[in-house]
Short mmCIF file of C-alpha atoms in Angstrom, two decimals:
data_model
loop_
_atom_site.label_atom_id
_atom_site.label_comp_id
_atom_site.label_asym_id
_atom_site.label_seq_id
_atom_site.Cartn_x
_atom_site.Cartn_y
_atom_site.Cartn_z
CA MET A 289 0.00 0.00 0.00
CA THR A 290 1.46 3.35 -1.08
CA VAL A 291 1.25 6.12 1.51
CA VAL A 292 0.61 9.49 -0.10
CA SER A 293 2.33 12.29 1.75
CA ASN A 294 0.52 15.54 2.42
CA PRO A 295 3.15 18.32 2.52
CA GLN A 296 0.63 20.96 3.57
CA ALA A 297 -0.66 18.96 6.55
CA GLU A 298 2.91 18.10 7.57
CA ALA A 299 3.88 21.79 7.41
CA PHE A 300 0.92 22.81 9.56
CA GLU A 301 1.73 20.07 12.09
CA THR A 302 5.36 21.21 12.36
CA MET A 303 4.30 24.84 12.75
CA ARG A 304 1.81 23.88 15.47
CA LYS A 305 4.51 22.10 17.48
CA GLY A 306 6.66 25.21 17.22
CA ALA A 307 3.74 27.43 18.23
CA LEU A 308 3.35 25.37 21.42
CA PHE A 309 7.01 25.93 22.31
CA LEU A 310 6.66 29.65 21.60
CA LEU A 311 3.48 29.85 23.64
CA ILE A 312 5.33 28.44 26.67
CA ALA A 313 8.33 30.68 25.98
CA TRP A 314 6.36 33.92 25.82
CA LEU A 315 4.55 32.92 29.01
CA LEU A 316 7.90 32.56 30.79
CA ILE A 317 9.22 35.80 29.31
CA GLY A 318 6.06 37.59 30.44
CA ILE A 319 6.52 36.18 33.96
CA GLY A 320 10.13 37.38 33.95
CA LEU A 321 9.18 40.90 32.91
CA SER A 322 6.42 40.94 35.54
CA LEU A 323 8.94 39.94 38.21
CA ALA A 324 11.18 42.80 37.13
CA LEU A 325 8.33 45.31 37.33
CA PHE A 326 7.24 43.95 40.71
CA GLY A 327 10.81 44.17 42.02
CA MET A 328 11.26 47.74 40.83
CA PHE A 329 7.91 48.76 42.32
CA THR A 330 8.71 47.10 45.65
CA GLY A 331 12.19 48.60 45.67
CA ALA A 332 10.78 52.06 45.04
CA LEU A 333 8.40 51.68 47.99
CA LEU A 334 11.05 50.38 50.40
CA ALA A 335 13.92 52.59 49.31
CA PRO A 336 12.93 55.77 51.23
CA ARG A 337 12.88 53.94 54.59
CA HIS A 338 14.93 50.80 54.02
CA LEU A 339 17.50 51.48 51.34
CA GLY A 340 19.20 48.11 51.78
CA LEU A 341 15.98 46.12 51.56
CA GLY A 342 14.79 48.12 48.55
CA LEU A 343 18.05 47.58 46.70
CA ALA A 344 18.15 43.88 47.60
CA GLY A 345 14.57 43.38 46.42
CA ALA A 346 15.25 45.14 43.13
CA MET A 347 18.44 43.12 42.50
CA GLY A 348 16.69 39.86 43.40
CA ALA A 349 13.83 40.59 41.01
CA LEU A 350 16.32 41.51 38.29
CA ALA A 351 18.19 38.23 38.79
CA ALA A 352 14.93 36.25 38.68
CA MET A 353 13.88 38.12 35.55
CA VAL A 354 17.17 37.35 33.81
CA VAL A 355 16.93 33.62 34.62
CA VAL A 356 13.30 33.29 33.51
CA VAL A 357 13.86 35.31 30.33
CA ILE A 358 16.92 33.20 29.45
CA VAL A 359 14.95 29.96 29.90
CA GLY A 360 12.07 31.39 27.87
CA ALA A 361 14.40 32.55 25.09
CA ILE A 362 16.04 29.10 24.87
CA ILE A 363 12.64 27.38 24.61
CA ALA A 364 11.60 29.91 21.96
CA LEU A 365 14.77 29.28 19.95
CA VAL A 366 14.14 25.51 20.05
CA GLY A 367 10.56 26.04 18.91
CA LEU A 368 11.58 28.42 16.13
CA TRP A 369 14.61 26.62 14.73
CA GLY A 370 13.35 23.09 15.30
CA TYR A 371 9.71 23.43 14.27
CA PHE A 372 8.06 26.74 13.41
CA VAL A 373 10.54 28.14 10.86
CA PRO A 374 11.00 24.78 9.06
CA GLY A 375 7.22 24.39 9.00
CA VAL A 376 6.70 27.83 7.47
CA LYS A 377 9.46 27.15 4.90
CA LYS A 378 7.80 23.86 3.96
CA LEU A 379 4.43 25.60 3.66
CA ALA A 380 6.06 28.27 1.48
CA GLU A 381 7.07 25.50 -0.92
CA THR A 382 3.38 24.85 -1.55
CA ASN A 383 2.49 28.57 -1.49
CA PRO A 384 5.33 30.90 -2.63
CA GLU A 385 3.42 33.94 -1.30
CA LEU A 386 4.54 32.89 2.21
CA SER A 387 8.28 32.98 1.41
CA THR A 388 8.68 36.61 2.52
CA ALA A 389 6.97 35.88 5.84
CA ALA A 390 9.22 32.83 6.34
CA THR A 391 12.35 34.95 5.79
CA LEU A 392 11.23 37.73 8.14
CA ILE A 393 10.31 35.25 10.88
CA ARG A 394 13.63 33.42 10.57
CA VAL A 395 15.80 36.54 10.51
CA GLY A 396 13.73 38.60 12.94
CA LEU A 397 12.54 36.25 15.65
CA PHE A 398 15.38 33.72 15.63
CA TYR A 399 18.33 36.11 15.55
CA GLY A 400 16.45 38.68 17.60
CA LEU A 401 15.98 36.15 20.40
CA ILE A 402 19.66 35.20 20.23
CA LEU A 403 20.64 38.84 20.74
CA LEU A 404 18.04 39.19 23.49
CA LEU A 405 19.57 36.17 25.21
CA ILE A 406 23.09 37.56 24.89
CA GLY A 407 21.94 40.98 26.07
CA ALA A 408 20.23 39.46 29.11
CA LEU A 409 23.47 37.71 30.05
CA LEU A 410 25.39 40.98 29.69
CA ILE A 411 22.73 43.25 31.19
CA VAL A 412 24.96 44.10 34.17
CA PHE A 413 27.43 45.61 31.71
CA ILE A 414 26.76 48.62 29.52
CA ILE A 415 27.28 46.58 26.34
CA GLY A 416 24.20 44.50 27.14
CA ILE A 417 21.81 47.42 26.69
CA PRO A 418 22.48 48.10 22.95
CA ILE A 419 22.48 44.35 22.26
CA VAL A 420 19.02 44.05 23.83
CA PHE A 421 17.89 47.10 21.82
CA ILE A 422 19.03 45.53 18.51
CA GLY A 423 17.40 42.27 19.53
CA VAL A 424 14.10 44.05 20.15
CA ILE A 425 14.27 45.67 16.69
CA LEU A 426 14.84 42.28 15.06
CA ILE A 427 11.97 40.78 17.05
CA ILE A 428 9.69 43.54 15.71
CA ILE A 429 10.79 42.52 12.19
CA GLY A 430 9.89 38.95 13.11
CA TYR A 431 6.48 40.13 14.27
CA ILE A 432 5.96 41.74 10.87
CA GLY A 433 6.63 38.32 9.35
CA LEU A 434 4.08 36.76 11.71
CA ILE A 435 1.54 39.43 10.77
CA ILE A 436 2.03 38.76 7.05
CA LEU A 437 1.84 34.99 7.66
CA SER A 438 -1.37 35.28 9.69
CA PHE A 439 -3.11 37.51 7.15
CA LYS A 440 -2.04 35.30 4.23
CA LEU A 441 -3.26 32.18 6.02
CA ASN A 442 -6.56 33.93 6.72
CA ASP A 443 -6.94 34.56 2.98
CA VAL A 444 -6.12 30.96 2.10
CA GLU A 445 -7.75 29.06 4.97
CA LYS A 446 -10.74 31.39 5.48
CA ASN A 447 -10.29 31.12 9.25
CA ALA A 448 -10.94 34.29 11.26
CA LEU A 449 -8.61 33.04 14.03
CA TYR A 450 -5.66 33.80 11.75
CA LEU A 451 -6.96 37.33 11.22
CA ALA A 452 -7.38 37.83 14.98
CA ALA A 453 -3.87 36.47 15.60
CA GLY A 454 -2.43 38.86 13.01
CA ILE A 455 -4.14 41.84 14.64
CA LEU A 456 -2.87 40.77 18.07
CA PHE A 457 0.68 40.44 16.70
CA ILE A 458 0.38 44.08 15.59
CA ILE A 459 -0.70 45.04 19.11
CA ALA A 460 2.12 42.88 20.55
CA ILE A 461 4.69 45.25 19.04
CA PHE A 462 3.54 47.76 21.66
CA VAL A 463 1.98 45.49 24.34
CA SER A 464 3.92 42.22 24.75
CA LEU A 465 1.04 40.46 26.53
CA ALA A 466 -0.91 40.39 23.26
CA ALA A 467 1.69 38.00 21.80
CA PHE A 468 0.70 35.32 24.31
CA VAL A 469 -2.95 35.45 23.21
CA ALA A 470 -1.88 35.61 19.54
CA TRP A 471 0.12 32.38 19.87
CA ILE A 472 -2.89 30.68 21.48
CA LEU A 473 -5.11 31.67 18.56
CA LEU A 474 -2.46 30.66 16.05
CA TYR A 475 -2.08 27.28 17.77
CA VAL A 476 -5.84 26.64 17.60
CA ALA A 477 -6.09 27.86 13.98
CA LEU A 478 -3.24 25.59 12.90
CA GLY A 479 -5.11 22.66 14.42
CA ASP A 480 -8.13 23.51 12.25
CA SER A 481 -5.87 23.77 9.18
CA ILE A 482 -4.37 20.34 9.90
CA LYS A 483 -7.84 18.77 9.95
CA LYS A 484 -8.79 20.60 6.76
CA ALA A 485 -5.60 19.55 4.97
CA ARG A 486 -6.05 15.92 6.00
CA GLN A 487 -9.63 15.87 4.71
CA ALA A 488 -8.60 17.28 1.35
CA PRO A 489 -8.32 14.73 -1.48
CA PRO A 490 -4.75 13.54 -2.02
CA PRO A 491 -2.88 14.94 -5.00
CA VAL A 492 -3.19 12.96 -8.22
CA GLN A 493 -0.13 10.82 -8.70
CA PRO A 494 1.22 10.69 -12.27
CA GLN A 495 0.83 7.24 -13.79
CA PRO A 496 3.96 5.70 -15.29
CA THR A 497 3.81 5.52 -19.05
CA GLY A 498 5.28 2.55 -20.80
CA PRO A 499 6.06 2.05 -24.45
CA LEU A 500 3.15 2.35 -26.82
CA PRO A 501 1.73 -0.93 -28.06
CA PRO A 502 2.66 -1.79 -31.63
CA PRO A 503 0.07 -0.82 -34.26
CA VAL A 504 -2.27 -3.61 -35.35
#
């Protein structure tokens, strides 16, 4: 029995696995940033009366933020390089209109997260600040790729979840929390696309042609 491969379904499945990694990663990164904000707020409250406690609280929150962000960035890199980017590239082979989005996601999100990871490790030094800044710019470029991808998939798949995810990725450029919700919607929408691709009739396989029979 010949098994007919379905490149589109396989691409969606790979992307969905990557989206799950990225969903977990952005949750961790959001927790890390929240810890930093909480530490700075607590430090500001304690500093006037207890300078030592305020400084210790702020430094502890900063250390916790760095650790959580590093773990989140590593998980995101695994999800991007191992699953999401290869899935988008494979999908672009069936739909060339997605090639630009694939390039922006690979260059922006992957390398942006690497710089963000390096900058987090060097945040105690001055050099870490510009590295983080460049990383953030690249991540915004990656978001543009995600926006294009979501809108294109909405046109092809006729699934409003892709449209909502694309809008949330736009908002995520300014409000990072929106990215978490956008990845949830993208994860669910990819699941719908997998089912749709599996239900589609398999592509017609070309029949081998042998030599023509001799004329009678």
